[in-house]
Short mmCIF file of C-alpha atoms in Angstrom, two decimals:
data_model
loop_
_atom_site.label_atom_id
_atom_site.label_comp_id
_atom_site.label_asym_id
_atom_site.label_seq_id
_atom_site.Cartn_x
_atom_site.Cartn_y
_atom_site.Cartn_z
CA MET E 49 0.00 0.00 0.00
CA ASP E 50 1.36 3.42 -1.00
CA TYR E 51 0.16 5.34 2.02
CA LYS E 52 1.48 8.67 0.80
CA ALA E 53 -0.89 8.45 -2.16
CA LEU E 54 -3.66 9.04 0.38
CA GLN E 55 -2.32 12.46 1.32
CA ASN E 56 -4.15 15.55 0.10
CA GLY E 57 -2.39 18.55 1.58
CA SER E 58 -2.93 18.42 5.34
CA ASP E 59 -5.67 15.77 5.02
CA ILE E 60 -5.82 12.04 4.36
CA ARG E 61 -8.41 11.16 1.71
CA GLY E 62 -9.40 8.08 -0.22
CA ILE E 63 -12.24 5.79 -1.25
CA GLY E 64 -14.31 4.67 1.72
CA SER E 65 -17.07 2.70 0.00
CA GLU E 66 -17.86 1.05 -3.32
CA GLY E 67 -20.48 2.44 -5.66
CA VAL E 68 -18.61 4.40 -8.32
CA GLU E 69 -17.33 2.46 -11.31
CA GLY E 70 -13.56 2.24 -11.41
CA GLN E 71 -13.14 3.53 -7.85
CA HIS E 72 -12.33 0.82 -5.34
CA VAL E 73 -11.91 1.10 -1.59
CA ASN E 74 -8.38 2.00 -0.54
CA LEU E 75 -9.32 3.10 2.98
CA THR E 76 -9.56 -0.55 3.97
CA ASP E 77 -9.85 -1.71 7.56
CA GLU E 78 -6.17 -2.64 7.63
CA THR E 79 -5.07 0.67 6.11
CA VAL E 80 -7.15 2.74 8.52
CA GLU E 81 -6.07 0.66 11.50
CA ARG E 82 -2.40 1.22 10.65
CA ILE E 83 -3.01 4.96 10.28
CA GLY E 84 -4.58 4.94 13.75
CA ARG E 85 -1.58 3.13 15.18
CA ALA E 86 0.79 5.49 13.38
CA PHE E 87 -0.97 8.51 14.85
CA VAL E 88 -0.45 7.09 18.35
CA VAL E 89 3.26 6.42 17.68
CA TRP E 90 3.74 9.90 16.19
CA LEU E 91 1.84 11.58 19.05
CA CYS E 92 3.92 9.76 21.67
CA VAL E 93 7.08 11.25 20.19
CA LYS E 94 5.55 14.71 19.91
CA LYS E 95 4.21 14.71 23.48
CA ASN E 96 7.14 12.67 24.91
CA VAL E 97 4.77 10.28 26.67
CA MET E 98 3.96 6.58 26.67
CA PRO E 99 0.96 5.33 24.65
CA ASP E 100 -1.12 4.56 27.73
CA GLU E 101 -0.86 8.23 28.74
CA LEU E 102 -2.54 9.46 25.56
CA ARG E 103 -6.16 10.65 25.32
CA ILE E 104 -7.51 11.11 21.80
CA GLY E 105 -10.84 12.58 20.66
CA LEU E 106 -12.65 11.00 17.71
CA GLY E 107 -15.59 12.11 15.57
CA ARG E 108 -17.09 11.48 12.13
CA ASP E 109 -19.43 13.02 9.60
CA SER E 110 -22.48 11.27 8.15
CA ARG E 111 -20.81 9.28 5.38
CA ILE E 112 -21.93 5.65 5.05
CA SER E 113 -18.35 4.40 5.45
CA GLY E 114 -17.91 6.39 8.68
CA PRO E 115 -18.91 3.68 11.20
CA ARG E 116 -16.66 1.09 9.57
CA ILE E 117 -13.69 3.45 9.47
CA ARG E 118 -14.36 4.51 13.06
CA ASP E 119 -14.25 0.91 14.24
CA ALA E 120 -10.98 0.25 12.41
CA ILE E 121 -9.21 3.35 13.66
CA VAL E 122 -10.45 2.78 17.22
CA HIS E 123 -9.04 -0.74 17.12
CA GLY E 124 -5.69 0.56 15.91
CA MET E 125 -5.40 3.36 18.47
CA THR E 126 -6.62 1.41 21.49
CA ASP E 127 -4.53 -1.68 20.68
CA GLN E 128 -1.56 0.67 20.39
CA GLY E 129 -2.31 1.77 23.96
CA ALA E 130 -4.19 5.07 23.68
CA ASP E 131 -7.56 5.88 25.25
CA VAL E 132 -10.14 7.05 22.68
CA PHE E 133 -13.14 9.30 23.37
CA ASP E 134 -15.76 8.88 20.65
CA THR E 135 -18.16 11.80 20.24
CA GLY E 136 -20.02 10.16 17.33
CA LEU E 137 -21.49 12.48 14.69
CA ALA E 138 -19.44 15.65 14.98
CA SER E 139 -18.01 18.64 13.15
CA THR E 140 -14.33 19.00 12.32
CA PRO E 141 -14.00 22.24 14.34
CA ALA E 142 -15.58 20.59 17.38
CA MET E 143 -12.98 17.83 17.28
CA PHE E 144 -10.19 20.40 17.39
CA MET E 145 -11.95 22.05 20.33
CA THR E 146 -11.63 18.82 22.35
CA THR E 147 -7.91 19.60 22.54
CA VAL E 148 -8.32 23.11 24.02
CA THR E 149 -11.54 22.96 26.09
CA ASP E 150 -11.24 22.72 29.87
CA GLY E 151 -12.36 19.35 31.16
CA TYR E 152 -11.19 17.61 27.99
CA LEU E 153 -7.79 18.91 26.76
CA TYR E 154 -7.12 15.75 24.75
CA ASP E 155 -3.61 15.14 23.43
CA GLY E 156 -4.94 14.85 19.88
CA ALA E 157 -8.14 14.62 17.87
CA VAL E 158 -9.17 12.71 14.76
CA MET E 159 -12.08 13.54 12.45
CA ILE E 160 -13.35 11.03 9.87
CA THR E 161 -14.52 13.14 6.91
CA ALA E 162 -13.92 13.98 3.27
CA SER E 163 -15.60 17.39 3.51
CA HIS E 164 -17.77 18.04 0.42
CA LEU E 165 -16.39 15.22 -1.74
CA PRO E 166 -18.75 12.56 -3.22
CA MET E 167 -20.46 10.02 -0.97
CA ASN E 168 -18.05 7.16 -1.74
CA ARG E 169 -15.07 9.18 -0.51
CA ASN E 170 -13.87 9.53 3.03
CA GLY E 171 -10.80 10.65 4.89
CA ILE E 172 -9.08 11.43 8.15
CA LYS E 173 -8.16 14.80 9.61
CA ASP E 174 -5.85 14.98 12.59
CA GLY E 175 -6.84 18.24 14.28
CA GLY E 176 -4.65 21.17 13.32
CA LEU E 177 -1.73 19.24 11.79
CA GLU E 178 0.38 20.53 8.90
CA LYS E 179 1.18 18.85 5.60
CA ASN E 180 4.64 17.67 6.71
CA GLN E 181 3.19 16.14 9.88
CA ILE E 182 0.62 14.15 7.90
CA SER E 183 3.49 12.91 5.72
CA GLU E 184 5.33 11.72 8.82
CA ILE E 185 2.27 9.82 10.10
CA LEU E 186 1.70 8.13 6.74
CA GLU E 187 5.36 7.14 6.54
CA ILE E 188 5.07 5.49 9.96
CA ALA E 189 1.89 3.72 8.83
CA GLU E 190 3.65 2.30 5.79
CA LYS E 191 6.95 1.24 7.37
CA GLU E 192 6.42 0.59 11.07
CA GLY E 193 6.27 -2.94 12.44
CA PHE E 194 3.64 -2.25 15.08
CA VAL E 195 3.53 -4.12 18.36
CA GLY E 196 0.15 -3.64 20.03
CA ILE E 197 -0.24 -3.64 23.80
CA GLY E 198 -4.05 -3.69 23.86
CA THR E 199 -4.46 -1.52 26.95
CA GLY E 200 -6.38 1.44 25.49
CA LYS E 201 -10.03 2.02 26.35
CA LEU E 202 -12.93 3.41 24.33
CA GLN E 203 -15.41 5.81 25.92
CA LYS E 204 -18.40 7.47 24.23
CA ILE E 205 -18.97 11.14 25.08
CA ASP E 206 -21.33 13.98 24.13
CA PHE E 207 -18.93 16.77 23.29
CA MET E 208 -21.18 18.33 20.63
CA SER E 209 -23.48 19.63 23.37
CA VAL E 210 -20.47 21.20 25.12
CA TYR E 211 -19.24 22.77 21.89
CA ALA E 212 -22.73 24.04 20.99
CA LYS E 213 -23.08 25.68 24.41
CA ILE E 214 -19.80 27.53 23.83
CA LEU E 215 -21.28 28.98 20.63
CA ALA E 216 -24.67 29.74 22.20
CA ASP E 217 -23.10 31.42 25.24
CA LYS E 218 -21.02 33.62 22.97
CA ILE E 219 -24.21 34.90 21.32
CA ARG E 220 -25.91 35.40 24.71
CA ILE E 221 -23.01 37.47 26.06
CA ALA E 222 -22.55 39.58 22.92
CA ALA E 223 -26.21 40.09 22.00
CA GLY E 224 -27.60 40.22 25.56
CA GLY E 225 -30.08 38.03 27.42
CA GLN E 226 -30.86 34.34 27.60
CA ARG E 227 -32.99 34.38 24.42
CA PRO E 228 -31.51 37.16 22.31
CA LEU E 229 -32.87 35.68 19.06
CA ASP E 230 -36.54 35.89 20.07
CA GLY E 231 -38.53 37.22 17.11
CA MET E 232 -35.90 36.19 14.56
CA LYS E 233 -36.41 33.46 11.98
CA ILE E 234 -33.28 31.57 10.93
CA VAL E 235 -33.30 28.48 8.72
CA VAL E 236 -30.43 26.03 8.28
CA ASP E 237 -29.69 23.65 5.42
CA ALA E 238 -27.26 21.02 6.71
CA GLY E 239 -27.23 19.03 3.47
CA ASN E 240 -27.65 15.79 5.49
CA GLY E 241 -24.17 16.33 6.91
CA ALA E 242 -23.13 17.01 10.51
CA GLY E 243 -24.50 20.56 10.83
CA GLY E 244 -27.97 19.78 12.16
CA PHE E 245 -26.81 20.37 15.75
CA PHE E 246 -26.72 24.12 15.06
CA VAL E 247 -30.54 24.23 14.97
CA ASP E 248 -31.37 22.20 18.08
CA LYS E 249 -28.39 23.05 20.26
CA VAL E 250 -27.54 26.65 19.30
CA LEU E 251 -30.38 28.55 17.62
CA ALA E 252 -33.50 27.09 19.26
CA PRO E 253 -32.28 27.57 22.88
CA LEU E 254 -31.59 31.23 22.01
CA GLY E 255 -35.21 31.78 20.93
CA ALA E 256 -34.84 31.68 17.15
CA ASP E 257 -37.70 30.29 15.07
CA THR E 258 -35.97 27.60 12.99
CA SER E 259 -39.05 26.06 11.36
CA GLY E 260 -38.43 25.53 7.68
CA SER E 261 -34.87 24.29 8.20
CA ARG E 262 -34.09 21.36 5.95
CA PHE E 263 -31.96 18.26 5.52
CA LEU E 264 -30.84 18.23 9.16
CA GLU E 265 -30.97 14.44 9.36
CA PRO E 266 -27.55 12.83 8.80
CA ASP E 267 -27.58 10.75 5.61
CA GLY E 268 -24.25 9.83 4.05
CA ARG E 269 -25.81 9.28 0.64
CA PHE E 270 -26.46 13.06 0.43
CA PRO E 271 -29.75 12.51 -1.41
CA ASN E 272 -30.82 16.16 -1.70
CA HIS E 273 -27.78 18.13 -2.83
CA ILE E 274 -24.02 18.22 -2.38
CA PRO E 275 -23.32 19.64 1.11
CA ASN E 276 -21.11 22.44 -0.16
CA PRO E 277 -21.80 26.20 0.22
CA GLU E 278 -20.33 26.76 -3.27
CA ASP E 279 -22.66 24.23 -4.95
CA LYS E 280 -25.47 25.68 -7.09
CA GLY E 281 -27.88 23.05 -5.76
CA ALA E 282 -27.11 24.08 -2.19
CA ALA E 283 -27.65 27.76 -3.06
CA GLN E 284 -30.98 26.96 -4.69
CA SER E 285 -32.02 24.88 -1.70
CA ILE E 286 -31.31 27.55 0.90
CA GLU E 287 -33.06 30.15 -1.27
CA GLU E 288 -36.17 27.97 -1.37
CA ALA E 289 -35.99 27.54 2.41
CA VAL E 290 -35.66 31.29 3.02
CA ARG E 291 -38.54 32.15 0.67
CA GLU E 292 -40.90 29.50 2.01
CA ALA E 293 -40.19 30.33 5.67
CA HIS E 294 -39.98 34.12 5.17
CA ALA E 295 -36.76 33.85 7.12
CA ASP E 296 -34.45 36.66 8.21
CA LEU E 297 -31.38 34.53 7.50
CA GLY E 298 -30.54 31.25 5.82
CA ILE E 299 -27.39 29.25 6.63
CA VAL E 300 -25.88 26.42 4.61
CA PHE E 301 -23.05 24.22 5.92
CA ASP E 302 -20.72 21.79 4.24
CA THR E 303 -20.57 18.18 5.43
CA ASP E 304 -18.21 18.65 8.38
CA VAL E 305 -19.13 22.28 9.15
CA ASP E 306 -15.72 23.83 8.64
CA ARG E 307 -17.29 26.01 5.92
CA ALA E 308 -20.53 27.96 5.67
CA GLY E 309 -22.47 30.31 3.46
CA ALA E 310 -25.51 32.44 4.12
CA MET E 311 -28.46 34.20 2.48
CA ASP E 312 -30.34 37.19 3.82
CA GLY E 313 -34.09 37.61 4.03
CA LYS E 314 -34.22 39.16 0.56
CA CYS E 315 -32.52 36.08 -0.91
CA ARG E 316 -29.19 37.78 -1.50
CA LEU E 317 -26.31 35.32 -1.20
CA LEU E 318 -23.74 36.15 1.46
CA ASN E 319 -20.79 34.11 0.27
CA LYS E 320 -17.39 34.51 -1.39
CA ASN E 321 -16.36 38.21 -1.48
CA ARG E 322 -19.57 39.31 0.25
CA LEU E 323 -19.03 37.01 3.21
CA ILE E 324 -15.39 38.08 3.54
CA ALA E 325 -16.49 41.73 3.37
CA LEU E 326 -19.10 41.20 6.09
CA LEU E 327 -16.66 39.53 8.44
CA SER E 328 -13.98 42.11 7.61
CA GLU E 329 -16.35 44.94 8.55
CA ILE E 330 -17.20 43.21 11.83
CA LEU E 331 -13.55 42.51 12.70
CA LEU E 332 -12.40 45.99 11.67
CA GLU E 333 -14.92 47.57 14.02
CA GLU E 334 -13.61 45.39 16.84
CA HIS E 335 -9.93 45.74 15.80
CA PRO E 336 -9.40 48.96 13.80
CA GLY E 337 -6.64 48.77 11.22
CA THR E 338 -6.27 44.99 11.33
CA THR E 339 -5.01 43.01 8.36
CA ILE E 340 -7.33 40.66 6.48
CA VAL E 341 -5.66 37.73 4.69
CA THR E 342 -7.54 36.22 1.74
CA ASP E 343 -6.84 33.81 -1.08
CA SER E 344 -5.64 34.93 -4.50
CA VAL E 345 -8.99 35.09 -6.31
CA THR E 346 -10.71 37.76 -4.20
CA SER E 347 -12.03 40.75 -6.11
CA ALA E 348 -10.53 44.18 -6.60
CA GLY E 349 -13.73 45.53 -5.06
CA LEU E 350 -13.07 43.65 -1.83
CA ALA E 351 -9.60 45.20 -1.54
CA GLU E 352 -11.15 48.64 -2.07
CA PHE E 353 -13.84 47.92 0.54
CA ILE E 354 -11.35 46.77 3.20
CA ALA E 355 -9.15 49.81 2.60
CA LYS E 356 -12.16 52.15 2.89
CA LYS E 357 -13.01 50.55 6.23
CA GLY E 358 -9.49 51.30 7.45
CA GLY E 359 -8.11 47.79 7.09
CA VAL E 360 -5.21 46.23 5.20
CA HIS E 361 -5.97 43.60 2.57
CA HIS E 362 -3.26 40.96 2.20
CA ARG E 363 -4.07 38.75 -0.79
CA PHE E 364 -2.20 35.44 -0.57
CA LYS E 365 -2.24 31.95 -2.10
CA ARG E 366 -5.22 29.68 -2.71
CA GLY E 367 -5.68 26.94 -0.11
CA TYR E 368 -7.20 27.44 3.32
CA LYS E 369 -4.07 26.22 5.13
CA ASN E 370 -1.95 28.67 3.13
CA VAL E 371 -4.22 31.56 4.09
CA ILE E 372 -4.38 30.59 7.77
CA ASN E 373 -0.63 29.99 8.06
CA GLU E 374 0.08 33.36 6.44
CA ALA E 375 -2.15 35.06 9.00
CA LYS E 376 -0.30 33.29 11.80
CA ARG E 377 3.03 34.34 10.28
CA LEU E 378 1.97 37.98 10.12
CA ASN E 379 0.93 37.96 13.77
CA GLU E 380 4.21 36.37 14.80
CA ALA E 381 6.01 39.09 12.85
CA GLY E 382 4.16 41.80 14.76
CA THR E 383 1.34 42.61 12.30
CA ASP E 384 -2.12 42.31 13.80
CA CYS E 385 -4.25 39.99 11.66
CA GLN E 386 -7.67 38.98 12.94
CA LEU E 387 -9.17 37.18 9.92
CA ALA E 388 -7.92 34.67 7.37
CA MET E 389 -10.50 33.65 4.78
CA GLU E 390 -10.88 31.91 1.45
CA THR E 391 -13.64 32.62 -1.05
CA SER E 392 -14.61 28.93 -0.65
CA GLY E 393 -16.10 29.71 2.79
CA HIS E 394 -13.14 28.57 4.88
CA GLY E 395 -12.70 31.33 7.45
CA ALA E 396 -10.55 31.46 10.59
CA LEU E 397 -10.38 34.09 13.31
CA LYS E 398 -7.52 34.88 15.64
CA GLU E 399 -9.97 34.96 18.57
CA ASN E 400 -10.92 31.34 17.78
CA TYR E 401 -7.48 29.69 17.53
CA PHE E 402 -7.36 30.44 13.77
CA LEU E 403 -9.67 27.47 13.41
CA ASP E 404 -11.67 27.30 10.18
CA ASP E 405 -15.13 26.90 11.67
CA GLY E 406 -18.27 27.57 9.64
CA ALA E 407 -20.49 27.56 12.74
CA TYR E 408 -18.30 30.16 14.45
CA LEU E 409 -18.46 32.41 11.38
CA MET E 410 -22.25 32.24 11.49
CA VAL E 411 -22.19 33.08 15.20
CA LYS E 412 -20.34 36.31 14.35
CA LEU E 413 -22.98 37.18 11.71
CA ILE E 414 -25.89 36.34 14.00
CA ILE E 415 -24.51 38.53 16.81
CA ARG E 416 -24.25 41.49 14.45
CA MET E 417 -27.66 40.74 12.93
CA ALA E 418 -29.28 40.76 16.39
CA ARG E 419 -27.73 44.15 17.16
CA LEU E 420 -28.68 45.60 13.78
CA LYS E 421 -32.28 44.51 14.18
CA LYS E 422 -32.61 46.74 17.23
CA GLU E 423 -31.52 49.64 15.00
CA GLY E 424 -33.92 48.72 12.21
CA ARG E 425 -31.04 47.71 9.95
CA GLU E 426 -29.93 44.44 8.31
CA LEU E 427 -26.68 42.62 7.54
CA TYR E 428 -26.59 43.63 3.90
CA ASP E 429 -26.40 47.29 4.95
CA LEU E 430 -22.85 46.60 6.15
CA ILE E 431 -21.66 45.79 2.63
CA ALA E 432 -23.79 48.25 0.66
CA GLU E 433 -20.59 50.00 -0.43
CA LEU E 434 -18.86 46.82 -1.65
CA PRO E 435 -18.04 47.31 -5.35
CA GLU E 436 -19.25 44.20 -7.17
CA PRO E 437 -18.20 43.01 -10.62
CA ALA E 438 -20.60 43.24 -13.54
CA GLU E 439 -19.14 40.02 -14.95
CA GLU E 440 -16.94 37.21 -13.74
CA ALA E 441 -15.89 33.87 -15.18
CA GLU E 442 -13.71 30.92 -14.24
CA PHE E 443 -12.11 28.32 -16.48
CA ARG E 444 -10.12 25.24 -15.54
CA LEU E 445 -7.60 24.75 -18.34
CA PRO E 446 -6.23 21.16 -18.50
CA ILE E 447 -2.49 20.66 -18.96
CA ARG E 448 -1.63 17.86 -21.37
CA GLU E 449 2.08 17.68 -20.52
CA GLY E 450 3.48 14.93 -18.26
CA ASP E 451 5.35 17.25 -15.87
CA PHE E 452 2.36 19.53 -15.46
CA LYS E 453 3.83 21.62 -12.65
CA ALA E 454 6.94 22.56 -14.62
CA TYR E 455 4.83 23.29 -17.69
CA GLY E 456 2.40 25.43 -15.70
CA GLU E 457 5.23 27.46 -14.20
CA GLN E 458 6.60 27.97 -17.73
CA VAL E 459 3.20 29.27 -18.88
CA ILE E 460 2.94 31.68 -15.93
CA ALA E 461 6.43 33.04 -16.48
CA GLY E 462 5.73 33.52 -20.18
CA LEU E 463 2.43 35.27 -19.50
CA GLU E 464 4.02 37.67 -17.04
CA GLU E 465 6.73 38.48 -19.58
CA GLN E 466 4.12 39.19 -22.26
CA ALA E 467 1.99 41.30 -19.92
CA ALA E 468 4.97 43.43 -18.88
CA GLY E 469 5.47 44.52 -22.47
CA ARG E 470 1.86 44.58 -23.64
CA GLU E 471 -0.17 47.80 -23.74
CA GLY E 472 -3.23 47.68 -21.51
CA MET E 473 -1.88 45.03 -19.12
CA ARG E 474 -0.39 45.71 -15.71
CA LEU E 475 1.13 43.13 -13.35
CA ALA E 476 -0.38 43.25 -9.86
CA ALA E 477 1.95 44.30 -7.06
CA ASP E 478 2.58 41.96 -4.11
CA ASN E 479 1.18 38.92 -5.89
CA TYR E 480 1.93 35.56 -4.26
CA GLU E 481 0.39 33.10 -6.70
CA GLY E 482 0.32 32.73 -10.47
CA ALA E 483 0.03 35.76 -12.75
CA ARG E 484 -2.51 38.38 -11.65
CA ILE E 485 -2.88 41.08 -14.29
CA SER E 486 -5.01 44.23 -14.28
CA MET E 487 -6.61 45.48 -17.51
CA ASP E 488 -7.75 49.03 -16.81
CA SER E 489 -9.38 49.56 -20.21
CA HIS E 490 -11.79 46.73 -19.38
CA ARG E 491 -12.05 47.77 -15.72
CA GLY E 492 -11.01 44.29 -14.73
CA TRP E 493 -8.32 41.77 -13.90
CA PHE E 494 -7.49 38.14 -14.49
CA LEU E 495 -5.50 35.53 -12.58
CA LEU E 496 -3.92 32.43 -14.05
CA ARG E 497 -2.49 30.02 -11.52
CA LEU E 498 -1.43 26.40 -11.21
CA SER E 499 -3.77 24.02 -9.38
CA LEU E 500 -2.47 22.78 -6.03
CA HIS E 501 -3.00 19.10 -6.88
CA GLU E 502 -4.36 18.59 -10.41
CA PRO E 503 -2.86 18.93 -13.91
CA LEU E 504 -4.77 22.09 -14.77
CA MET E 505 -4.58 25.87 -14.57
CA PRO E 506 -7.55 27.79 -13.14
CA LEU E 507 -8.20 31.11 -14.87
CA ASN E 508 -10.38 33.74 -13.19
CA LEU E 509 -11.61 36.89 -14.95
CA GLU E 510 -13.53 39.78 -13.42
CA SER E 511 -14.75 43.03 -14.93
CA MET E 512 -16.72 45.98 -13.61
CA LYS E 513 -18.43 46.59 -16.96
CA GLN E 514 -20.71 44.57 -19.22
CA GLY E 515 -18.79 42.77 -21.95
CA GLY E 516 -15.51 43.25 -20.14
CA ALA E 517 -14.95 39.58 -19.27
CA LYS E 518 -15.33 38.46 -22.88
CA ALA E 519 -13.06 41.24 -24.13
CA MET E 520 -10.40 40.22 -21.62
CA ALA E 521 -10.83 36.56 -22.58
CA VAL E 522 -9.98 37.41 -26.18
CA GLU E 523 -6.70 39.04 -25.13
CA VAL E 524 -5.82 36.27 -22.68
CA TYR E 525 -6.42 33.68 -25.40
CA GLU E 526 -4.05 35.55 -27.71
CA CYS E 527 -1.37 35.45 -25.01
CA LEU E 528 -1.81 31.73 -24.29
CA ARG E 529 -2.48 30.23 -27.72
CA GLN E 530 1.24 29.49 -28.26
CA TYR E 531 1.17 26.92 -25.43
CA GLU E 532 0.05 23.74 -27.20
CA GLY E 533 0.18 21.73 -23.98
CA LEU E 534 -2.64 23.84 -22.53
CA ASP E 535 -6.24 23.03 -23.47
CA LEU E 536 -7.82 26.40 -24.29
CA SER E 537 -11.03 25.08 -25.89
CA LYS E 538 -13.42 26.37 -23.18
CA LEU E 539 -11.71 29.75 -23.10
CA ALA E 540 -11.86 30.00 -26.90
CA GLU E 541 -15.55 29.12 -26.87
CA PHE E 542 -16.29 31.84 -24.31
CA ALA E 543 -14.18 34.40 -26.16
CA GLY E 544 -15.74 33.50 -29.52
CA VAL E 545 -12.42 33.00 -31.27
#
């Protein structure tokens, strides 16, 4: 078994169940058990303790392979000597919180999830670990000759109620009173993932009317729509829920609740640049002048909005770990940074351990919404001045060359060279990923970058005027057509060339 083939950045991901032609289970019982054992061995070294001194939290999302994988990893960890505390259906952020919450303070935490990936997929997240640490664990799993001692114990716990109370109490303190959401209607679409707890354990005890919420029941087949805030089906579903319930706010979570999106009572989506702008406004009021770190595809309008609010926009690389780690680096270097957020909905706050937690993001919005309601205002008022593009488009351009990373870097270097000498194009300053180029005549910009894991190059275009995206696409196509190893067919079709 090539264990390192299971690594996806700072996660472990693979096939958890049959059902898709040509995709066979590689997260077998033996594989998962060895990963559990390897985590114990690795954690012993990190903590400088013996296995029987370790306490490890464990949770899973609603995927159909979750119970099987849980049993296998529990067997591996307990036979290796560690005690395991199983919280059952859980969110990824909650599992991290088991390591920092008084009364628990576990030595490590494991979450069984594959986020928004298809139902046959699954994976393992070891709370808060970096890419190199996952590599070390997988190397141990592949090479170690394990000797079990069989002394670990399994205990089932209800940590989700503890975690939910932390969120609810935060709203009570900030918004005032035991039931600060009385008179407010909030609906949640959990997509049959792990986010249903937010209705029963957070919103309802605070007085919110949550009738009309949908797909709260865990179902690992995901029969209604993909549990992903970026999915069109999920957006349509939460819009229907808001309209039918005449709700003040709609919330949609991904499978393991580390991401979220929202919709206001007038069915305006609060995601991507809008969600980052909302949270930036909130954090800048609490921490004037703070820096906001985002991924590379955020809009020019967002940068303008943050600057107008007195903040500093630091656009960095795509990838939620990249964004979070850059925020941590800035703070360590003496620059105050309170928010790190991707347009995908991954958002992490300094006040919350820089943990990407969709439920916590929604708590911040709900607190502000409760305060605004007393003033006769609404959330959207906070971003009324956000400049929004008239047009935007995204293309994923496949690379047909074997060494796709080297070829992609060649394309980016060539594009930057062309743009530097081409009238109407201007290279963006302080760019950390790919080639980001402004085109003032079209009141827009485009970014071509190399995918983190796949042999393709995402291309994003944004323009503040009608017809601008197509006009830019024509010029981008002219710059890229010399690269025969890059499939430009979709771009050419859009550009009409």
